[in-house]
PDB file of C-alpha atoms in Angstrom:
ATOM      1  CA  MET A   1       0.436   2.394  -6.816  1.00 44.00           C
ATOM      2  CA  ARG A   2       2.416   3.212  -4.007  1.00 48.00           C
ATOM      3  CA  GLN A   3       0.893   3.162  -0.571  1.00 50.00           C
ATOM      4  CA  ILE A   4       2.474   4.835   2.564  1.00 49.00           C
ATOM      5  CA  HIS A   5       1.313   4.709   6.208  1.00 46.00           C
ATOM      6  CA  PRO A   6       0.319   8.094   6.604  1.00 45.00           C
ATOM      7  CA  ALA A   7       2.485   8.773   9.761  1.00 44.00           C
ATOM      8  CA  ALA A   8       5.729   7.063   7.906  1.00 46.00           C
ATOM      9  CA  ILE A   9       8.415  10.062   7.862  1.00 56.00           C
ATOM     10  CA  ILE A  10      11.506   8.308   6.964  1.00 75.00           C
ATOM     11  CA  ASP A  11      14.415   7.284   4.993  1.00 77.00           C
ATOM     12  CA  ARG A  12      13.564   5.442   2.012  1.00 86.00           C
ATOM     13  CA  SER A  13      17.251   6.434   0.256  1.00 89.00           C
ATOM     14  CA  ARG A  14      17.998   2.392   0.533  1.00 95.00           C
ATOM     15  CA  ASP A  15      14.583   0.922  -0.040  1.00 97.00           C
ATOM     16  CA  ARG A  16      15.303  -0.121  -3.611  1.00 97.00           C
ATOM     17  CA  GLU A  17      18.681  -1.386  -2.703  1.00 98.00           C
ATOM     18  CA  PHE A  18      17.276  -3.667  -0.075  1.00 98.00           C
ATOM     19  CA  MET A  19      14.292  -4.851  -1.870  1.00 98.00           C
ATOM     20  CA  ARG A  20      16.922  -6.146  -4.909  1.00 98.00           C
ATOM     21  CA  GLU A  21      18.366  -8.023  -2.077  1.00 98.00           C
ATOM     22  CA  ALA A  22      14.995  -9.509  -1.365  1.00 98.00           C
ATOM     23  CA  LEU A  23      14.588 -10.517  -5.074  1.00 98.00           C
ATOM     24  CA  ALA A  24      17.771 -12.138  -5.053  1.00 98.00           C
ATOM     25  CA  LEU A  25      16.758 -13.944  -2.012  1.00 98.00           C
ATOM     26  CA  ALA A  26      13.354 -14.796  -4.182  1.00 98.00           C
ATOM     27  CA  ALA A  27      15.189 -16.180  -7.193  1.00 97.00           C
ATOM     28  CA  GLN A  28      17.119 -18.790  -4.639  1.00 97.00           C
ATOM     29  CA  GLY A  29      13.758 -19.794  -3.918  1.00 97.00           C
ATOM     30  CA  ALA A  30      12.425 -20.280  -7.411  1.00 96.00           C
ATOM     31  CA  ALA A  31      15.468 -22.042  -8.216  1.00 95.00           C
ATOM     32  CA  LEU A  32      14.284 -24.710  -5.839  1.00 95.00           C
ATOM     33  CA  GLY A  33      10.919 -25.072  -6.834  1.00 95.00           C
ATOM     34  CA  GLU A  34       9.537 -22.759  -4.175  1.00 97.00           C
ATOM     35  CA  VAL A  35       6.894 -19.653  -5.006  1.00 97.00           C
ATOM     36  CA  PRO A  36       9.889 -16.859  -5.497  1.00 98.00           C
ATOM     37  CA  VAL A  37       9.217 -14.501  -2.696  1.00 98.00           C
ATOM     38  CA  GLY A  38      12.321 -13.063  -0.660  1.00 98.00           C
ATOM     39  CA  ALA A  39      12.652 -11.101   2.289  1.00 98.00           C
ATOM     40  CA  VAL A  40      15.757  -9.124   4.312  1.00 98.00           C
ATOM     41  CA  LEU A  41      15.234  -7.816   7.669  1.00 98.00           C
ATOM     42  CA  VAL A  42      17.601  -4.468   8.275  1.00 97.00           C
ATOM     43  CA  GLN A  43      18.328  -2.825  11.505  1.00 96.00           C
ATOM     44  CA  ASP A  44      20.498   0.151  11.342  1.00 93.00           C
ATOM     45  CA  GLY A  45      21.308   0.118   7.594  1.00 94.00           C
ATOM     46  CA  GLU A  46      22.522  -3.599   8.112  1.00 97.00           C
ATOM     47  CA  ILE A  47      21.053  -6.580   6.994  1.00 98.00           C
ATOM     48  CA  ILE A  48      20.406  -9.281   9.694  1.00 98.00           C
ATOM     49  CA  GLY A  49      18.162 -11.581   8.406  1.00 98.00           C
ATOM     50  CA  ARG A  50      17.529 -13.201   5.171  1.00 98.00           C
ATOM     51  CA  GLY A  51      14.860 -15.631   4.058  1.00 98.00           C
ATOM     52  CA  PHE A  52      12.857 -17.139   0.952  1.00 98.00           C
ATOM     53  CA  ASN A  53       9.899 -19.017   0.773  1.00 98.00           C
ATOM     54  CA  CYS A  54      10.635 -22.868   1.781  1.00 98.00           C
ATOM     55  CA  PRO A  55       7.475 -24.417   3.012  1.00 97.00           C
ATOM     56  CA  ILE A  56       8.046 -27.403   0.340  1.00 96.00           C
ATOM     57  CA  SER A  57      11.560 -28.150   0.735  1.00 96.00           C
ATOM     58  CA  ALA A  58      11.262 -27.424   4.723  1.00 96.00           C
ATOM     59  CA  SER A  59       8.421 -29.485   4.886  1.00 97.00           C
ATOM     60  CA  ASP A  60       7.022 -26.582   7.053  1.00 98.00           C
ATOM     61  CA  PRO A  61       3.802 -24.669   6.073  1.00 97.00           C
ATOM     62  CA  SER A  62       4.816 -21.502   8.145  1.00 97.00           C
ATOM     63  CA  ALA A  63       8.440 -21.123   6.260  1.00 98.00           C
ATOM     64  CA  HIS A  64       7.745 -18.058   4.186  1.00 98.00           C
ATOM     65  CA  ALA A  65      10.278 -15.544   3.348  1.00 98.00           C
ATOM     66  CA  GLU A  66       9.054 -13.252   6.194  1.00 98.00           C
ATOM     67  CA  MET A  67       8.650 -15.587   8.626  1.00 98.00           C
ATOM     68  CA  VAL A  68      12.379 -17.108   7.788  1.00 98.00           C
ATOM     69  CA  ALA A  69      13.803 -13.752   7.985  1.00 98.00           C
ATOM     70  CA  ILE A  70      12.634 -12.877  11.053  1.00 98.00           C
ATOM     71  CA  ARG A  71      13.571 -16.066  12.761  1.00 98.00           C
ATOM     72  CA  ALA A  72      17.197 -15.527  11.379  1.00 98.00           C
ATOM     73  CA  ALA A  73      17.299 -11.862  12.582  1.00 98.00           C
ATOM     74  CA  ALA A  74      15.797 -12.568  15.759  1.00 98.00           C
ATOM     75  CA  GLN A  75      19.006 -15.729  16.307  1.00 98.00           C
ATOM     76  CA  ALA A  76      21.626 -13.016  15.103  1.00 98.00           C
ATOM     77  CA  VAL A  77      20.756 -10.306  17.688  1.00 97.00           C
ATOM     78  CA  ASP A  78      19.556 -12.697  20.389  1.00 98.00           C
ATOM     79  CA  ASN A  79      16.360 -11.083  20.783  1.00 98.00           C
ATOM     80  CA  TYR A  80      12.620 -11.822  20.088  1.00 97.00           C
ATOM     81  CA  ARG A  81      11.844  -8.490  19.566  1.00 97.00           C
ATOM     82  CA  LEU A  82      13.419  -6.505  16.662  1.00 97.00           C
ATOM     83  CA  PRO A  83      12.402  -2.941  17.610  1.00 95.00           C
ATOM     84  CA  GLY A  84      13.629  -0.346  14.917  1.00 94.00           C
ATOM     85  CA  SER A  85      13.793  -2.595  12.114  1.00 96.00           C
ATOM     86  CA  THR A  86      12.388  -2.773   8.498  1.00 97.00           C
ATOM     87  CA  LEU A  87      11.508  -5.713   6.619  1.00 98.00           C
ATOM     88  CA  TYR A  88      11.613  -5.823   2.975  1.00 98.00           C
ATOM     89  CA  VAL A  89       9.700  -8.641   1.101  1.00 98.00           C
ATOM     90  CA  THR A  90       9.001  -9.046  -2.388  1.00 98.00           C
ATOM     91  CA  LEU A  91       5.519  -9.733  -2.190  1.00 98.00           C
ATOM     92  CA  GLU A  92       2.310  -8.208   0.123  1.00 98.00           C
ATOM     93  CA  PRO A  93       2.333 -10.439   3.515  1.00 98.00           C
ATOM     94  CA  CYS A  94      -0.412 -12.799   4.227  1.00 98.00           C
ATOM     95  CA  SER A  95      -1.896 -12.788   7.734  1.00 97.00           C
ATOM     96  CA  MET A  96       0.045 -15.303   9.436  1.00 98.00           C
ATOM     97  CA  CYS A  97       3.594 -13.229   8.594  1.00 98.00           C
ATOM     98  CA  ALA A  98       1.266  -9.868   9.371  1.00 98.00           C
ATOM     99  CA  GLY A  99       0.918 -11.570  13.367  1.00 98.00           C
ATOM    100  CA  LEU A 100       4.588 -12.063  13.425  1.00 98.00           C
ATOM    101  CA  ILE A 101       5.594  -8.878  12.374  1.00 98.00           C
ATOM    102  CA  VAL A 102       3.720  -7.353  14.768  1.00 98.00           C
ATOM    103  CA  HIS A 103       4.631  -9.938  17.711  1.00 98.00           C
ATOM    104  CA  SER A 104       8.334  -9.554  17.040  1.00 98.00           C
ATOM    105  CA  ARG A 105       7.764  -5.659  16.891  1.00 97.00           C
ATOM    106  CA  VAL A 106       9.207  -4.773  13.221  1.00 98.00           C
ATOM    107  CA  ALA A 107       9.235  -1.103  12.742  1.00 96.00           C
ATOM    108  CA  ARG A 108       8.205  -0.891   9.111  1.00 96.00           C
ATOM    109  CA  VAL A 109       7.323  -3.268   6.266  1.00 98.00           C
ATOM    110  CA  VAL A 110       8.241  -2.497   2.668  1.00 98.00           C
ATOM    111  CA  TYR A 111       6.978  -4.678   0.240  1.00 98.00           C
ATOM    112  CA  GLY A 112       7.042  -4.625  -3.558  1.00 98.00           C
ATOM    113  CA  ALA A 113       3.849  -6.687  -5.653  1.00 98.00           C
ATOM    114  CA  LEU A 114       0.264  -6.697  -4.188  1.00 97.00           C
ATOM    115  CA  GLU A 115      -1.029 -10.198  -3.354  1.00 96.00           C
ATOM    116  CA  PRO A 116      -4.717  -9.735  -3.991  1.00 95.00           C
ATOM    117  CA  LYS A 117      -6.099 -13.316  -2.653  1.00 95.00           C
ATOM    118  CA  ALA A 118      -4.184 -13.253   0.859  1.00 95.00           C
ATOM    119  CA  GLY A 119      -2.354 -10.213   0.935  1.00 97.00           C
ATOM    120  CA  ILE A 120      -3.411  -8.382   4.526  1.00 97.00           C
ATOM    121  CA  VAL A 121      -1.691  -5.034   4.571  1.00 97.00           C
ATOM    122  CA  GLN A 122      -3.887  -3.537   1.650  1.00 95.00           C
ATOM    123  CA  SER A 123      -5.589  -5.858  -0.557  1.00 96.00           C
ATOM    124  CA  GLN A 124      -7.594  -7.963   1.801  1.00 95.00           C
ATOM    125  CA  GLY A 125      -7.729  -5.505   4.642  1.00 89.00           C
ATOM    126  CA  GLN A 126      -5.418  -3.243   6.594  1.00 94.00           C
ATOM    127  CA  PHE A 127      -4.492  -5.332   9.366  1.00 97.00           C
ATOM    128  CA  PHE A 128      -1.433  -2.914  10.408  1.00 97.00           C
ATOM    129  CA  THR A 129      -4.287  -0.200  10.980  1.00 95.00           C
ATOM    130  CA  GLN A 130      -6.438  -2.074  13.372  1.00 95.00           C
ATOM    131  CA  GLY A 131      -7.052  -0.677  16.755  1.00 95.00           C
ATOM    132  CA  PHE A 132      -6.486  -3.676  18.595  1.00 96.00           C
ATOM    133  CA  LEU A 133      -2.974  -4.330  17.582  1.00 96.00           C
ATOM    134  CA  ASN A 134      -0.496  -3.470  20.610  1.00 94.00           C
ATOM    135  CA  HIS A 135       2.183  -2.334  18.110  1.00 95.00           C
ATOM    136  CA  ARG A 136       1.999   0.168  15.433  1.00 95.00           C
ATOM    137  CA  VAL A 137       3.643  -1.095  12.115  1.00 96.00           C
ATOM    138  CA  LEU A 138       4.480   1.339   9.302  1.00 95.00           C
ATOM    139  CA  TYR A 139       4.542  -0.122   6.026  1.00 95.00           C
ATOM    140  CA  GLU A 140       4.607   1.053   2.344  1.00 95.00           C
ATOM    141  CA  GLY A 141       3.763  -0.974  -0.564  1.00 96.00           C
ATOM    142  CA  GLY A 142       4.759  -0.628  -4.762  1.00 96.00           C
ATOM    143  CA  VAL A 143       8.366  -0.690  -4.009  1.00 97.00           C
ATOM    144  CA  LEU A 144      10.013  -2.257  -7.380  1.00 97.00           C
ATOM    145  CA  ALA A 145       6.288  -3.919  -7.545  1.00 97.00           C
ATOM    146  CA  GLU A 146       7.128  -4.548 -11.499  1.00 97.00           C
ATOM    147  CA  GLU A 147       9.826  -6.215 -10.750  1.00 97.00           C
ATOM    148  CA  CYS A 148       8.624  -8.092  -7.982  1.00 98.00           C
ATOM    149  CA  GLY A 149       4.949  -9.005  -9.919  1.00 97.00           C
ATOM    150  CA  ALA A 150       7.163  -9.860 -13.006  1.00 97.00           C
ATOM    151  CA  VAL A 151       9.302 -12.514 -11.625  1.00 97.00           C
ATOM    152  CA  LEU A 152       5.951 -14.417  -9.886  1.00 96.00           C
ATOM    153  CA  THR A 153       4.395 -14.072 -13.054  1.00 95.00           C
ATOM    154  CA  GLU A 154       7.318 -15.722 -15.184  1.00 95.00           C
ATOM    155  CA  PHE A 155       7.385 -18.440 -12.063  1.00 95.00           C
ATOM    156  CA  PHE A 156       3.545 -19.550 -12.452  1.00 93.00           C
ATOM    157  CA  ARG A 157       3.842 -19.267 -16.005  1.00 92.00           C
ATOM    158  CA  ALA A 158       6.742 -21.645 -16.543  1.00 90.00           C
ATOM    159  CA  ARG A 159       5.157 -23.842 -13.966  1.00 86.00           C
ATOM    160  CA  ARG A 160       1.925 -24.237 -16.096  1.00 87.00           C
ATOM    161  CA  ALA A 161       3.556 -24.842 -19.131  1.00 88.00           C
ATOM    162  CA  LYS A 162       5.399 -28.005 -17.584  1.00 78.00           C
ATOM    163  CA  PRO A 163       3.754 -31.002 -18.659  1.00 73.00           C
ATOM    164  CA  THR A 164       2.337 -33.133 -15.584  1.00 64.00           C
ATOM    165  CA  GLU A 165       4.102 -36.530 -14.989  1.00 56.00           C
TER     166      GLU A 165
END
């Protein structure tokens, strides 16, 4: 089910293309044994930041795909604010990442699969609609949701099938 913020009147013509880029990054993370979530940050039609989950390999609990992509983008444009940008992420953001999205002034978030346990955009709350926030983020869920969900399902299926040492 696609969820669209009511105020969103935007060009969605490249959403699937950028989500495929995020999926490719998720695969890179999976190859390292990380939970396969990927993200790209786009501004003016160009990718300015890329990331995949790497909290295990980076020994950094904050190294979620969104965090990595936003940090890379901020460095690339030499600004901690990213107005007019769109973040594409294969999984609904958690509360930590949603807070960063607001603070970095990302304009729009497009995510693939729902995260029923920790997703804060739709699944466990509607964080971006909260009145106390000083920045409004447009959001849309469900872009390539089946593909994004399948990557996660296969990763965890394979993980459960491995014998413990």
